[in-house]
mmCIF file of the C-alpha atoms, coordinates in Angstrom:
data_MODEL
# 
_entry.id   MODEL 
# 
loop_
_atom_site.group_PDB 
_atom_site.id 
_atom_site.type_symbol 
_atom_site.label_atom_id 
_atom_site.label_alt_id 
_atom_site.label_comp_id 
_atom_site.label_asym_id 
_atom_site.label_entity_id 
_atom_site.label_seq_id 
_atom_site.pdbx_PDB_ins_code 
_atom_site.Cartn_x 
_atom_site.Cartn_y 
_atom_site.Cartn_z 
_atom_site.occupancy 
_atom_site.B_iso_or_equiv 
_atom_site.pdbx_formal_charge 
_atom_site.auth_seq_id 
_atom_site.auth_comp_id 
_atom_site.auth_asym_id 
_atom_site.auth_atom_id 
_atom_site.pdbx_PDB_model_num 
ATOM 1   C CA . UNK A 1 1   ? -7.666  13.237  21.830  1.00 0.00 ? 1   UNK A CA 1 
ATOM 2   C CA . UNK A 1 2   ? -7.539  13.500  18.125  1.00 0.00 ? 2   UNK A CA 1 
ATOM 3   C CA . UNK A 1 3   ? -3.937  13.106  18.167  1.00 0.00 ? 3   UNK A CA 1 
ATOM 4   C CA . UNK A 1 4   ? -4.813  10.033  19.740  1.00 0.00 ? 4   UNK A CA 1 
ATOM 5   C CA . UNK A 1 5   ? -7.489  8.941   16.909  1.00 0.00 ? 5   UNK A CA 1 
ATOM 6   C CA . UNK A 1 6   ? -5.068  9.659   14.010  1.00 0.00 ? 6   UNK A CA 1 
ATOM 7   C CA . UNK A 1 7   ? -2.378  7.671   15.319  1.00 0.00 ? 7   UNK A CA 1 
ATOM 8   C CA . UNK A 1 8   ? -4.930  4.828   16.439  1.00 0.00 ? 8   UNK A CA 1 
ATOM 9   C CA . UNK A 1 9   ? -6.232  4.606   13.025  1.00 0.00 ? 9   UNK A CA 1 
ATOM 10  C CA . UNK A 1 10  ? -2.664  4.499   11.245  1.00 0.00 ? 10  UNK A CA 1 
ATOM 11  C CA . UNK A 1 11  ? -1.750  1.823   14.059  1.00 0.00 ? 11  UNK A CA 1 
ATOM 12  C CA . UNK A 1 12  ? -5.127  -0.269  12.110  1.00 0.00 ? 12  UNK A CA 1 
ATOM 13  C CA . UNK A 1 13  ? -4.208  0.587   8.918   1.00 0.00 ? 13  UNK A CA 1 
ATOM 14  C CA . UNK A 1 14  ? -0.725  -0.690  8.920   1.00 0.00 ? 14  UNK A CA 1 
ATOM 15  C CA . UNK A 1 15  ? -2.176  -3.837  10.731  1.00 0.00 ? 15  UNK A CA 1 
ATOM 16  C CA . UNK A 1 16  ? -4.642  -3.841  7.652   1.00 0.00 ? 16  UNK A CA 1 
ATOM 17  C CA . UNK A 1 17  ? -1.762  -3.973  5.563   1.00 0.00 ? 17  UNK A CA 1 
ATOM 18  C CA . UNK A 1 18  ? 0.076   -6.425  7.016   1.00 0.00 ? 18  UNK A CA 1 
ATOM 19  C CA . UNK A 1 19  ? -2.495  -9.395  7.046   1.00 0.00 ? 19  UNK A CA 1 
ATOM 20  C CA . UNK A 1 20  ? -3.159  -8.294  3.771   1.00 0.00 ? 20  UNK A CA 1 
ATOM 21  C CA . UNK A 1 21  ? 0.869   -8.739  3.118   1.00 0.00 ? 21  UNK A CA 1 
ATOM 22  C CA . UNK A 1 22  ? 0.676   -12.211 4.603   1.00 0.00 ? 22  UNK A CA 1 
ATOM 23  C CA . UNK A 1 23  ? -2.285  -13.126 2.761   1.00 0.00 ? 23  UNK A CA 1 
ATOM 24  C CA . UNK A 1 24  ? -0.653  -12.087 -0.950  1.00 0.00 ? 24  UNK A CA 1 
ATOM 25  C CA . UNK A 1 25  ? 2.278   -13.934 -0.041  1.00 0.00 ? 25  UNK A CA 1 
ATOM 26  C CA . UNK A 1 26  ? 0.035   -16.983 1.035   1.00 0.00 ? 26  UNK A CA 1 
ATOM 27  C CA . UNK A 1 27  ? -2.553  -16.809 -1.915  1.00 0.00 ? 27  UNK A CA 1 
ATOM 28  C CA . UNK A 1 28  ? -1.523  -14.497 -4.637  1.00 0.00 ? 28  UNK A CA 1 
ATOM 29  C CA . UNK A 1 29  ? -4.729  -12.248 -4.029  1.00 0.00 ? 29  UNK A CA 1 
ATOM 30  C CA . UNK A 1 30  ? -6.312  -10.212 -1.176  1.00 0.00 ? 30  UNK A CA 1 
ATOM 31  C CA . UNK A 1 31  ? -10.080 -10.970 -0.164  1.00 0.00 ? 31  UNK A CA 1 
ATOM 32  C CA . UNK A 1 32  ? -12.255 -7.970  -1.088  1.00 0.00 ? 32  UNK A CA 1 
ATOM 33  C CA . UNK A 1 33  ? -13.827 -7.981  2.379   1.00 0.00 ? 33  UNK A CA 1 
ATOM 34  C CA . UNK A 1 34  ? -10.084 -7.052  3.567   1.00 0.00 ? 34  UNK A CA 1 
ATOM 35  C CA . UNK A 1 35  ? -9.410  -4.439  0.830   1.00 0.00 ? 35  UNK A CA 1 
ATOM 36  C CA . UNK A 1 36  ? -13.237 -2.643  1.620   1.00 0.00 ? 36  UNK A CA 1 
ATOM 37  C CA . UNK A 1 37  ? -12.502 -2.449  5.045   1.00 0.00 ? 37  UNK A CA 1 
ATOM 38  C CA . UNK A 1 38  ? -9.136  -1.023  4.373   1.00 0.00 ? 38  UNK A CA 1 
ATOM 39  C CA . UNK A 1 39  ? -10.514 1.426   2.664   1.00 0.00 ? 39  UNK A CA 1 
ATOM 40  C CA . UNK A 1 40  ? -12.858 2.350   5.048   1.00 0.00 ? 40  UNK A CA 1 
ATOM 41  C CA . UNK A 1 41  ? -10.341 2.944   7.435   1.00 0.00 ? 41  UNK A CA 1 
ATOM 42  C CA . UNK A 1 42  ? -8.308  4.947   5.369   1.00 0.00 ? 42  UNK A CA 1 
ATOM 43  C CA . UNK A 1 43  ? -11.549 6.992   4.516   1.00 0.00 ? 43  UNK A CA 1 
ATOM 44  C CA . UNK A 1 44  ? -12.589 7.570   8.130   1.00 0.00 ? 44  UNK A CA 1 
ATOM 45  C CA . UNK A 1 45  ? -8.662  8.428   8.652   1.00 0.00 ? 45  UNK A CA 1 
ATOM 46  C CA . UNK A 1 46  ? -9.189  11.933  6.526   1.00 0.00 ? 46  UNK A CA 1 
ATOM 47  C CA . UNK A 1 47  ? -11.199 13.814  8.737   1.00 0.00 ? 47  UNK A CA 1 
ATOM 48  C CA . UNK A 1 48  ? -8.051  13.349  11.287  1.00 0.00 ? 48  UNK A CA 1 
ATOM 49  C CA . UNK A 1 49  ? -4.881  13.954  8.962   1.00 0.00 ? 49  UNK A CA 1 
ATOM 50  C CA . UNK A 1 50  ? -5.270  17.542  9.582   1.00 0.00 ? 50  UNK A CA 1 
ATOM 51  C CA . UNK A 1 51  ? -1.486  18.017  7.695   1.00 0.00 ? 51  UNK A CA 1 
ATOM 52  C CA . UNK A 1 52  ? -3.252  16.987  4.212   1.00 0.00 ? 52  UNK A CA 1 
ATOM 53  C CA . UNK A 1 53  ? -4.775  19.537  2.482   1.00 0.00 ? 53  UNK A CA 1 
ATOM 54  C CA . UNK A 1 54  ? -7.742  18.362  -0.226  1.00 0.00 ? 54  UNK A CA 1 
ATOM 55  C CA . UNK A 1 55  ? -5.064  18.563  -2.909  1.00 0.00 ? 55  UNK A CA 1 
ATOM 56  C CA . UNK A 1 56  ? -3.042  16.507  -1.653  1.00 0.00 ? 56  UNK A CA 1 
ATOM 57  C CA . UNK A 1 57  ? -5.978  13.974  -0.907  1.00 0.00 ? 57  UNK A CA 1 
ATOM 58  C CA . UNK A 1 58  ? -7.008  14.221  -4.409  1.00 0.00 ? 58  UNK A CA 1 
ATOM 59  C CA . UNK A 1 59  ? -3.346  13.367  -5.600  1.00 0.00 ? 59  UNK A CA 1 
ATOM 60  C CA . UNK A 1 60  ? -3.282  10.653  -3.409  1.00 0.00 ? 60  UNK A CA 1 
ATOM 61  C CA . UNK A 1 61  ? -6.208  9.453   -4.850  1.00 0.00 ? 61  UNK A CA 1 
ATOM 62  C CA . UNK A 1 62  ? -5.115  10.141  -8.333  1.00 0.00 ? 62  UNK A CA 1 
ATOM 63  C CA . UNK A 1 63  ? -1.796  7.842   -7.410  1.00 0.00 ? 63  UNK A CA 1 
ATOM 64  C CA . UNK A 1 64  ? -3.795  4.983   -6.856  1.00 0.00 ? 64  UNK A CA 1 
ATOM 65  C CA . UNK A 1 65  ? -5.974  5.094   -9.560  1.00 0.00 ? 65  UNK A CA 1 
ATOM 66  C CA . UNK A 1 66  ? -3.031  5.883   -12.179 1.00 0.00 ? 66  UNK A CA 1 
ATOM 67  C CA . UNK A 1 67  ? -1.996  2.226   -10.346 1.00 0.00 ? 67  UNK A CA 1 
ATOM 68  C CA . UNK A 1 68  ? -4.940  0.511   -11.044 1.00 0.00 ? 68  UNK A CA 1 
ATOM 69  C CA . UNK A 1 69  ? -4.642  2.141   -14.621 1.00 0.00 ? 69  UNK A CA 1 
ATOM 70  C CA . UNK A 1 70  ? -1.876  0.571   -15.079 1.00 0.00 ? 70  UNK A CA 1 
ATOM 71  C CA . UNK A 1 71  ? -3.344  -2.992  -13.780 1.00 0.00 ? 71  UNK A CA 1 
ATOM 72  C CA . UNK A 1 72  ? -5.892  -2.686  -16.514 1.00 0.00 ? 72  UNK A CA 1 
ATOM 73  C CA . UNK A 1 73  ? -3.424  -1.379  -19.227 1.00 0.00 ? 73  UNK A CA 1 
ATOM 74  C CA . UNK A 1 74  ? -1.099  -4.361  -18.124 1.00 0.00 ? 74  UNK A CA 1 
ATOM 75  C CA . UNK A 1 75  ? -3.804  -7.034  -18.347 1.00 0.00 ? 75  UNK A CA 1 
ATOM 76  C CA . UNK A 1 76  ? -2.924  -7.401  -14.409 1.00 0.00 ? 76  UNK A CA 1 
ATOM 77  C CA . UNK A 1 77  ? 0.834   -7.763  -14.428 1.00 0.00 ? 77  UNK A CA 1 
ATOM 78  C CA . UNK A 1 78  ? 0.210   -5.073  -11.155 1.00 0.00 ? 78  UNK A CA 1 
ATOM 79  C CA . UNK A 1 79  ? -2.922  -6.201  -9.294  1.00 0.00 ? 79  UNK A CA 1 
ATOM 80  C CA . UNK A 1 80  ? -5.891  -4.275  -8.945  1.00 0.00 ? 80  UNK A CA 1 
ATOM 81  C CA . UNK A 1 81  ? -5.725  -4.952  -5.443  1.00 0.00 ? 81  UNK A CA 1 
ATOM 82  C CA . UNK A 1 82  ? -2.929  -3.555  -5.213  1.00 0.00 ? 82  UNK A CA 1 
ATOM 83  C CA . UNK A 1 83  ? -4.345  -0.801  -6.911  1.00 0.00 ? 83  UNK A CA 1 
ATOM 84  C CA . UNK A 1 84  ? -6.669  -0.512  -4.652  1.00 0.00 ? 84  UNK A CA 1 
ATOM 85  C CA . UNK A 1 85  ? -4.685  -0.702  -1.283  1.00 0.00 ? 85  UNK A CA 1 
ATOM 86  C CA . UNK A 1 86  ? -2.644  2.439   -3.017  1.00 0.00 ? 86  UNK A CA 1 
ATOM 87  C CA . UNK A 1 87  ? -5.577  4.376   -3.075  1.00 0.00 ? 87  UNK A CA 1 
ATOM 88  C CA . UNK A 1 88  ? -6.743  4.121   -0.081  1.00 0.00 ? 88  UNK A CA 1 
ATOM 89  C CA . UNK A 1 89  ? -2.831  4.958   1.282   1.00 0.00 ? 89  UNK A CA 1 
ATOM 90  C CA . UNK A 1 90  ? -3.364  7.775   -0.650  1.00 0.00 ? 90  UNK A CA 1 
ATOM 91  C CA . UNK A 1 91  ? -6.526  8.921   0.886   1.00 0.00 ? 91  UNK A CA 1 
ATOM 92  C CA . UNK A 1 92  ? -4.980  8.420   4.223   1.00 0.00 ? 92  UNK A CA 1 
ATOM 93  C CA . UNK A 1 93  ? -1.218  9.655   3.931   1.00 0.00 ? 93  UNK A CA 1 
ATOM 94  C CA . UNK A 1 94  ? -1.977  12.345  1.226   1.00 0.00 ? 94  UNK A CA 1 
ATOM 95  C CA . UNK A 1 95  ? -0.365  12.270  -2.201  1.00 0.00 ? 95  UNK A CA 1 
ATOM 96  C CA . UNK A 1 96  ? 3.683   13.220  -0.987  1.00 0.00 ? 96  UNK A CA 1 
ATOM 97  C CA . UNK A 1 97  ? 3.360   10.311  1.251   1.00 0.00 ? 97  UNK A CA 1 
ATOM 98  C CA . UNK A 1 98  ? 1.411   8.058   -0.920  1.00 0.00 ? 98  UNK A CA 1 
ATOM 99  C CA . UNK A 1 99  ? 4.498   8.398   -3.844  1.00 0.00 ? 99  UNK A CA 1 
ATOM 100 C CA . UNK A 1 100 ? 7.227   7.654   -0.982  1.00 0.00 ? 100 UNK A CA 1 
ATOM 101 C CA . UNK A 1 101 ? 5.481   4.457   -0.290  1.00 0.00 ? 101 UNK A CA 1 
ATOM 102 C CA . UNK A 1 102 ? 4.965   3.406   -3.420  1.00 0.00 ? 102 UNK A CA 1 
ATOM 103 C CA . UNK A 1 103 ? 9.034   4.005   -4.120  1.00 0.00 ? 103 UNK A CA 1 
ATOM 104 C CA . UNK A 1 104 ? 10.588  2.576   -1.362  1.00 0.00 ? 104 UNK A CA 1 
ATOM 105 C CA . UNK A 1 105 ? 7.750   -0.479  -2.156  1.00 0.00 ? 105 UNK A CA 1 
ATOM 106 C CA . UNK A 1 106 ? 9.038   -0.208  -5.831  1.00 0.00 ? 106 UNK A CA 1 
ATOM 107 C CA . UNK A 1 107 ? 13.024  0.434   -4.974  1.00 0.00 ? 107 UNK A CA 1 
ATOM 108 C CA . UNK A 1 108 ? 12.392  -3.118  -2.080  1.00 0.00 ? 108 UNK A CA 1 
ATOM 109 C CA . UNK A 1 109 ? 10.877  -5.000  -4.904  1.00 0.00 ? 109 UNK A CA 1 
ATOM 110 C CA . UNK A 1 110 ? 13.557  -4.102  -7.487  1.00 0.00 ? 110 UNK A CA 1 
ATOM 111 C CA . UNK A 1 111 ? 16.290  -5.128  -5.114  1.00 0.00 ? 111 UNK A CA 1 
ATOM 112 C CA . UNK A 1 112 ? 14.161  -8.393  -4.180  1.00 0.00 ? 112 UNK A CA 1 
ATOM 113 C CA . UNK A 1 113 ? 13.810  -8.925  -7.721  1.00 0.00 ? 113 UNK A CA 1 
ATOM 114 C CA . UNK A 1 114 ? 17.708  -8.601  -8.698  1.00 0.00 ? 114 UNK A CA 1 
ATOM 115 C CA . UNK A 1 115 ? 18.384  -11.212 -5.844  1.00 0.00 ? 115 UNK A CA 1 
ATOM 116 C CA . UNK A 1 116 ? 16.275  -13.984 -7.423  1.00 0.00 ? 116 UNK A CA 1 
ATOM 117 C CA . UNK A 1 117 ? 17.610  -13.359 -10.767 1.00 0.00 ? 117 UNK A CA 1 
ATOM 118 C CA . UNK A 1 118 ? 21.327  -13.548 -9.620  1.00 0.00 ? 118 UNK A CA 1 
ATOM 119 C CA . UNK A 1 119 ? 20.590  -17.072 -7.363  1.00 0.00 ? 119 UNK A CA 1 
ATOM 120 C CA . UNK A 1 120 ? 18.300  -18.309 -9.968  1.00 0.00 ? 120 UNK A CA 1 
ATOM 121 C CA . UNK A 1 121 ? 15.652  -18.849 -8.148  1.00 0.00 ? 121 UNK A CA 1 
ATOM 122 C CA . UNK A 1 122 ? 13.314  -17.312 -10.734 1.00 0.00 ? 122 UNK A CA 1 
ATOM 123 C CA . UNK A 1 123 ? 12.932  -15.816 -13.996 1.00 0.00 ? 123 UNK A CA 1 
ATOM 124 C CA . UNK A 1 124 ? 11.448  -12.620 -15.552 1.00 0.00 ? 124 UNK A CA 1 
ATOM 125 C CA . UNK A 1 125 ? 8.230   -14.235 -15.368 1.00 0.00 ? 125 UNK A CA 1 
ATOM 126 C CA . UNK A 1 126 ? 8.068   -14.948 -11.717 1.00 0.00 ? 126 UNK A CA 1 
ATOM 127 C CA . UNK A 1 127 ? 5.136   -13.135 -9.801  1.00 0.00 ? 127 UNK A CA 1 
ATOM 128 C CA . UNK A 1 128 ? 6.102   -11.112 -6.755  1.00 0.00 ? 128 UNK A CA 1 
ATOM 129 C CA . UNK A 1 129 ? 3.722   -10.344 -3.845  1.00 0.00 ? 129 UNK A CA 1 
ATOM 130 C CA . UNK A 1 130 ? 3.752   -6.511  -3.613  1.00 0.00 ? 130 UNK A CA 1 
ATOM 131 C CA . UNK A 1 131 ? 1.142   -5.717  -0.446  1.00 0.00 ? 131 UNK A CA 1 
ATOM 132 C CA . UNK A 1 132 ? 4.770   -6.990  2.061   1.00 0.00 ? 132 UNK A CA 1 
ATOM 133 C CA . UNK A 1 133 ? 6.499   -4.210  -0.188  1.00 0.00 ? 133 UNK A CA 1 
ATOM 134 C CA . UNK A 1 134 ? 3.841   -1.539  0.409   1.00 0.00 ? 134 UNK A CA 1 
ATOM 135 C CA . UNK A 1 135 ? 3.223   -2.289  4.095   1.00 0.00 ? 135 UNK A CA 1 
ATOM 136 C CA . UNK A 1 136 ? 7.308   -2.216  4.461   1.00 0.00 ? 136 UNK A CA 1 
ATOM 137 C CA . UNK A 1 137 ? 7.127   1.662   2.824   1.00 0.00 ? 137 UNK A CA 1 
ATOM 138 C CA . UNK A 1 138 ? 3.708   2.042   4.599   1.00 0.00 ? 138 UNK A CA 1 
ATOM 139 C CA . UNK A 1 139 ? 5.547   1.524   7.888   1.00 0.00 ? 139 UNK A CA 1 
ATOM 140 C CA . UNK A 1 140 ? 8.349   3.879   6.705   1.00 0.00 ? 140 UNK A CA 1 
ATOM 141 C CA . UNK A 1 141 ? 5.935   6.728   6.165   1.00 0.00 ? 141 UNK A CA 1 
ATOM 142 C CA . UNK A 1 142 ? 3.600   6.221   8.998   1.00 0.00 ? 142 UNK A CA 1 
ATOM 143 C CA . UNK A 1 143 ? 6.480   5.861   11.623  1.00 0.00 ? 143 UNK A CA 1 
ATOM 144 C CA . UNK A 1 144 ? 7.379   9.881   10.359  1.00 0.00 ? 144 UNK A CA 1 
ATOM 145 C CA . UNK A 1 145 ? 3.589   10.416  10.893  1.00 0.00 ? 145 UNK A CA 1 
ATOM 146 C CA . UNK A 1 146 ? 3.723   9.240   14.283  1.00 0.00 ? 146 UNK A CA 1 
ATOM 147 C CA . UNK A 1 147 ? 7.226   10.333  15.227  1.00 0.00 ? 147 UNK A CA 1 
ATOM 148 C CA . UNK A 1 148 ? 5.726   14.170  14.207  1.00 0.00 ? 148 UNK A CA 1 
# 
């Protein structure tokens, strides 16, 4: 049964993730009704990641705030929101899992990046949607979750 719950509530919070994905790409921002219940999710996930010590929930934590850190320091070059979706990963997944997600999100936008450069369809100027990159790495790290 609580193997059950866990995987239930990572099943919601990469569908979370994903409308929140489609809804970056669509509008450039993410609805704070979305991002709160997101993060609720991810908070009532805790109790049920039995794997994650409280270290490694605080470092999770600590990830995404460093994130939104760098939003403010960056006068929102990085969302908040996305700031804010990386914390809650972080209080879900734990702090190991939380930095793979944000690198293979980093590493997908980087390639994504070079690609529009080289057909110039963009400059260094364009804005990216990240949330699609974090709920691609999200999906990495949660299929090990649910594999294990």
């Amino acid at each position: 049964m609580h193997l059950t719950i866990q995987n239930s509530l990572i099943i919601i919070i990469g569908g979370l993730l994903f409308i929140a994905g489609i809804t970056d790409i669509r509008k450039q921002m993410v609805s704070r009704r979305l991002l709160w219940i997101l993060f609720m999710v991810c908070l009532v996930t805790v109790p049920f990641m039995t794997e994650n010590s409280i270290l490694s929930i605080i470092g999770g934590l600590a990830v995404g705030f460093c994130a939104i850190g760098i939003s403010i320091a960056s006068k929102e070059q990085v969302g908040k929101g996305d700031g804010i979706v990386i914390t809650a990963i972080g209080l879900a997944l734990g702090a190991r899992r939380c930095l793979l997600v944000v690198c293979i999100a980093s590493l997908l936008m980087s390639l994504i990046a070079i690609v529009i450069l080289l057909f110039r369809r963009g400059n260094r100027h364009t804005r990216l949607p990240f949330l699609p990159a974090i709920f691609a790495g999200y999906v990495f790290c949660a299929g090990q979750v649910l594999i294990c």
